[in-house]
Short mmCIF file of C-alpha atoms and ligand atoms in Angstrom, two decimals:
data_model
loop_
_atom_site.label_atom_id
_atom_site.label_comp_id
_atom_site.label_asym_id
_atom_site.label_seq_id
_atom_site.Cartn_x
_atom_site.Cartn_y
_atom_site.Cartn_z
CA MET A 249 113.41 153.82 76.47
CA LYS A 250 112.39 156.24 73.77
CA ASN A 251 109.52 158.61 74.56
CA ILE A 252 106.90 158.38 71.83
CA ILE A 253 104.36 160.68 70.20
CA PHE A 254 101.66 159.00 68.10
CA ILE A 255 100.22 160.87 65.12
CA ALA A 256 97.28 159.15 63.45
CA PRO A 257 93.69 159.73 62.38
CA PRO A 258 90.95 158.82 64.86
CA ALA A 259 90.46 155.03 65.16
CA ALA A 260 93.74 154.20 63.37
CA GLY A 261 94.88 152.06 66.30
CA LYS A 262 96.83 154.41 68.58
CA GLY A 263 95.06 153.04 71.64
CA THR A 264 95.62 149.40 70.62
CA GLN A 265 99.32 149.94 69.89
CA SER A 266 99.76 151.94 73.10
CA ALA A 267 98.24 149.07 75.09
CA LYS A 268 100.67 146.60 73.48
CA LEU A 269 103.66 148.85 74.21
CA THR A 270 102.51 149.31 77.78
CA GLU A 271 102.10 145.59 78.31
CA LYS A 272 105.45 144.60 76.80
CA TYR A 273 107.69 147.53 77.76
CA ASN A 274 105.86 149.12 80.72
CA TYR A 275 105.40 152.40 78.92
CA ILE A 276 103.18 154.98 80.59
CA HIS A 277 100.30 155.62 78.19
CA ILE A 278 99.11 159.22 78.26
CA SER A 279 95.93 159.70 76.26
CA THR A 280 94.55 163.22 76.53
CA GLY A 281 91.19 161.86 75.29
CA ASP A 282 91.14 159.39 78.23
CA LEU A 283 92.21 162.09 80.70
CA LEU A 284 89.43 164.37 79.45
CA ARG A 285 86.86 161.53 79.53
CA SER A 286 87.85 160.88 83.19
CA GLU A 287 87.13 164.52 84.01
CA ILE A 288 83.67 164.06 82.48
CA ALA A 289 83.05 160.75 84.29
CA GLU A 290 84.08 162.30 87.62
CA GLY A 291 81.78 165.30 87.02
CA THR A 292 84.55 167.84 87.73
CA PRO A 293 83.91 171.51 86.75
CA LEU A 294 86.30 170.98 83.82
CA GLY A 295 84.41 167.81 82.84
CA LYS A 296 81.10 169.72 82.77
CA GLU A 297 82.68 172.43 80.62
CA ILE A 298 83.96 170.02 77.96
CA GLU A 299 81.25 167.35 77.83
CA ASN A 300 79.28 168.89 74.96
CA ILE A 301 82.36 169.88 72.97
CA MET A 302 83.75 166.35 73.10
CA ALA A 303 80.39 164.79 72.22
CA SER A 304 80.26 167.05 69.13
CA GLY A 305 83.61 165.71 67.88
CA HIS A 306 85.39 169.08 68.04
CA PHE A 307 88.68 169.71 69.79
CA VAL A 308 88.63 171.18 73.28
CA SER A 309 90.71 174.34 73.65
CA ASP A 310 94.50 174.14 73.56
CA GLU A 311 94.53 175.49 77.14
CA ILE A 312 92.32 172.69 78.49
CA ALA A 313 94.12 169.88 76.62
CA THR A 314 97.45 171.31 77.77
CA GLU A 315 96.30 171.57 81.39
CA VAL A 316 95.48 167.84 81.65
CA LEU A 317 98.66 166.90 79.79
CA ARG A 318 100.97 169.07 81.89
CA LYS A 319 99.45 167.66 85.10
CA ARG A 320 100.05 164.07 83.91
CA LEU A 321 103.59 164.72 82.64
CA SER A 322 104.50 166.18 86.04
CA LYS A 323 104.12 162.76 87.73
CA PRO A 324 107.40 160.93 88.41
CA ASP A 325 106.37 157.63 86.78
CA ILE A 326 106.88 159.10 83.29
CA ALA A 327 110.63 158.60 83.81
CA ASN A 328 110.02 154.96 82.74
CA GLY A 329 109.16 156.13 79.22
CA PHE A 330 105.83 157.51 77.99
CA ILE A 331 103.56 157.50 74.96
CA LEU A 332 101.63 160.62 74.02
CA ASP A 333 98.39 159.57 72.37
CA GLY A 334 96.25 162.51 71.28
CA TYR A 335 98.60 165.39 72.06
CA PRO A 336 99.77 167.41 70.20
CA ARG A 337 96.76 167.74 67.89
CA ASN A 338 97.97 170.87 66.07
CA VAL A 339 101.17 172.84 65.49
CA LYS A 340 100.41 175.29 68.32
CA GLN A 341 100.23 172.34 70.76
CA ALA A 342 103.50 170.95 69.38
CA GLU A 343 105.16 174.27 70.19
CA ILE A 344 103.61 174.29 73.66
CA LEU A 345 104.83 170.72 74.16
CA ASP A 346 108.39 171.71 73.22
CA GLY A 347 108.23 174.26 76.05
CA ILE A 348 106.81 171.74 78.55
CA VAL A 349 109.47 169.10 77.85
CA LYS A 350 112.17 171.76 78.23
CA ASP A 351 110.71 172.89 81.58
CA LEU A 352 110.44 169.31 82.83
CA ASN A 353 113.82 168.31 81.41
CA ILE A 354 112.45 165.35 79.46
CA SER A 355 112.86 164.38 75.81
CA LEU A 356 110.63 163.57 72.84
CA ASP A 357 112.48 160.89 70.93
CA VAL A 358 110.25 159.57 68.17
CA ALA A 359 107.03 160.72 66.45
CA ILE A 360 105.31 157.66 65.00
CA TYR A 361 102.87 158.17 62.13
CA LEU A 362 100.19 155.52 61.57
CA SER A 363 98.25 156.27 58.41
CA MET A 364 94.71 155.14 57.60
CA ASP A 365 92.21 156.20 54.94
CA LYS A 366 88.89 157.73 55.98
CA THR A 367 86.64 154.79 54.98
CA THR A 368 88.70 152.23 56.91
CA ALA A 369 89.03 154.51 59.92
CA MET A 370 85.28 155.20 59.93
CA HIS A 371 84.51 151.47 59.79
CA ARG A 372 86.84 150.91 62.74
CA ALA A 373 85.39 153.78 64.75
CA LEU A 374 81.81 152.57 64.28
CA GLY A 375 82.79 149.10 65.51
CA ARG A 376 84.93 150.27 68.41
CA ILE A 377 83.95 149.23 71.93
CA THR A 378 85.93 149.70 75.13
CA CYS A 379 86.00 148.37 78.67
CA PRO A 380 85.15 151.27 81.02
CA ASN A 381 86.93 149.43 83.85
CA CYS A 382 90.32 148.33 82.46
CA ASN A 383 90.23 150.40 79.26
CA ARG A 384 90.92 147.47 76.92
CA GLY A 385 89.74 148.20 73.39
CA TYR A 386 87.80 145.83 71.07
CA ASN A 387 86.16 146.02 67.68
CA LYS A 388 82.87 144.28 67.02
CA TYR A 389 83.49 144.21 63.22
CA GLU A 390 86.97 142.67 63.26
CA ASN A 391 87.32 139.01 64.19
CA ILE A 392 90.73 139.32 65.82
CA LEU A 393 89.58 142.26 67.93
CA LYS A 394 86.14 140.94 68.99
CA PRO A 395 85.55 140.08 72.66
CA LYS A 396 85.01 136.35 73.29
CA ASN A 397 81.52 137.07 74.60
CA GLU A 398 79.59 139.89 72.98
CA TRP A 399 79.83 143.20 74.94
CA ILE A 400 81.80 141.57 77.81
CA CYS A 401 85.47 142.33 78.57
CA ASP A 402 87.70 139.22 78.22
CA ASP A 403 89.98 140.48 81.00
CA CYS A 404 87.65 141.74 83.74
CA ALA A 405 84.11 140.71 82.64
CA THR A 406 82.84 144.30 82.73
CA GLU A 407 80.14 145.29 80.23
CA LEU A 408 81.72 147.05 77.23
CA VAL A 409 80.63 150.48 76.02
CA SER A 410 80.95 152.46 72.80
CA ARG A 411 82.09 156.08 72.81
CA SER A 412 79.46 158.76 72.31
CA ASP A 413 81.67 160.41 69.65
CA ASP A 414 82.05 157.20 67.59
CA ASN A 415 79.04 157.86 65.33
CA GLU A 416 79.09 158.63 61.62
CA GLU A 417 78.47 162.37 61.79
CA THR A 418 80.89 163.06 64.64
CA PHE A 419 83.52 160.84 63.11
CA GLY A 420 83.43 162.96 59.92
CA ILE A 421 84.11 166.11 61.98
CA ARG A 422 86.97 164.43 63.83
CA PHE A 423 88.57 163.08 60.66
CA ASP A 424 88.38 166.45 58.88
CA ASP A 425 89.88 168.20 61.93
CA TYR A 426 92.65 165.63 61.86
CA VAL A 427 93.46 166.31 58.20
CA ASN A 428 93.35 170.10 58.56
CA LYS A 429 94.94 170.57 61.97
CA THR A 430 96.90 167.45 62.95
CA GLU A 431 98.49 166.31 59.69
CA PRO A 432 100.68 169.46 59.49
CA LEU A 433 102.52 167.92 62.46
CA LEU A 434 104.10 165.46 60.06
CA ASP A 435 106.21 168.26 58.56
CA TYR A 436 106.88 169.68 62.02
CA TYR A 437 108.39 166.42 63.30
CA LYS A 438 110.07 165.62 59.98
CA GLU A 439 111.94 168.89 60.32
CA ALA A 440 112.77 168.01 63.92
CA GLY A 441 114.27 164.77 62.57
CA ILE A 442 112.17 162.40 64.72
CA LEU A 443 109.34 161.34 62.35
CA LYS A 444 108.93 157.60 61.62
CA VAL A 445 106.28 156.45 59.14
CA ILE A 446 104.88 153.03 59.99
CA ASP A 447 102.99 150.72 57.64
CA ASN A 448 99.57 150.39 59.30
CA SER A 449 97.83 148.40 56.55
CA GLY A 450 98.23 144.94 58.11
CA THR A 451 97.11 143.37 61.39
CA PRO A 452 97.70 145.10 64.75
CA ASP A 453 100.54 142.60 65.42
CA GLU A 454 102.26 143.50 62.13
CA THR A 455 101.99 147.21 62.92
CA PHE A 456 103.37 146.50 66.39
CA LYS A 457 106.43 144.76 64.96
CA SER A 458 107.14 147.78 62.75
CA ILE A 459 106.80 150.06 65.77
CA GLU A 460 109.18 147.90 67.77
CA SER A 461 111.78 148.33 65.02
CA VAL A 462 111.87 152.11 65.57
CA ILE A 463 111.81 152.40 69.37
P1 LIG B 667 90.66 160.79 71.42
O1 LIG B 667 90.33 159.86 72.54
O2 LIG B 667 92.14 161.01 71.27
O3 LIG B 667 89.99 160.41 70.11
O4 LIG B 667 90.06 162.23 71.83
C1 LIG B 667 88.68 162.39 72.02
C2 LIG B 667 88.33 163.86 72.06
O5 LIG B 667 89.04 164.50 73.13
C3 LIG B 667 88.71 164.67 70.83
O6 LIG B 667 87.75 164.57 69.79
C4 LIG B 667 88.76 166.09 71.43
O7 LIG B 667 87.46 166.59 71.67
C5 LIG B 667 89.39 165.84 72.79
N1 LIG B 667 90.87 165.92 72.76
C6 LIG B 667 91.76 164.94 73.07
N2 LIG B 667 93.03 165.38 72.98
C7 LIG B 667 92.94 166.67 72.57
C8 LIG B 667 93.89 167.68 72.26
N3 LIG B 667 95.21 167.44 72.34
N4 LIG B 667 93.44 168.90 71.88
C9 LIG B 667 92.13 169.16 71.79
N5 LIG B 667 91.16 168.26 72.04
C10 LIG B 667 91.55 167.02 72.44
#
């Protein structure tokens, strides 16, 4: 199976598409945002250090993001195929990642770009709710992504939560960081010959079909 990197603005659907790929193809989904949020939830020293930075919408340092990623990529289950969701976030991280994959003797096969304009992404972010137990994502503003019962997970009946960084002000910071720091990765992976641009303007199922055609 092809190892995947997702490049997309915040709330463009990386998490939703990763969940679909995981369910259908048993991919290992590696979200640096989720790994960092776990550190915060567990109250580790690292979690305490990054809590305020993440709540502000800014990136944590390259060193910290790389530390959680390297730890996760060192586990043997990634041999089944993995999705990187949220790393790399800038060109420096892409260069670091090239070194890590060389050290670990693994490959990066396809960089999938999901585009989304700021207004649509903001609307999605403000409606986004997640299950803290099984991690399933929902959106209270989109009929096909609403939970059956308000604020309750369809799968495990846990009460849903919204992310502290999914508010209007913080979203603006995250989107601008994406444009300035993450979008240059499109040229980086185009030059590497692994960039695939996916039409993300339809439903999540339509986007998923397009993704399936490139993996
Ligand atoms: P996400 O869940 O991908 O939207 O990430 C949530 C937050 O985690 C980001 O706003 C950053 O503060 C932090 N984060 C996640 N991945 C990275 C990364 N690769 N580099 C720096 N910060 C990151």
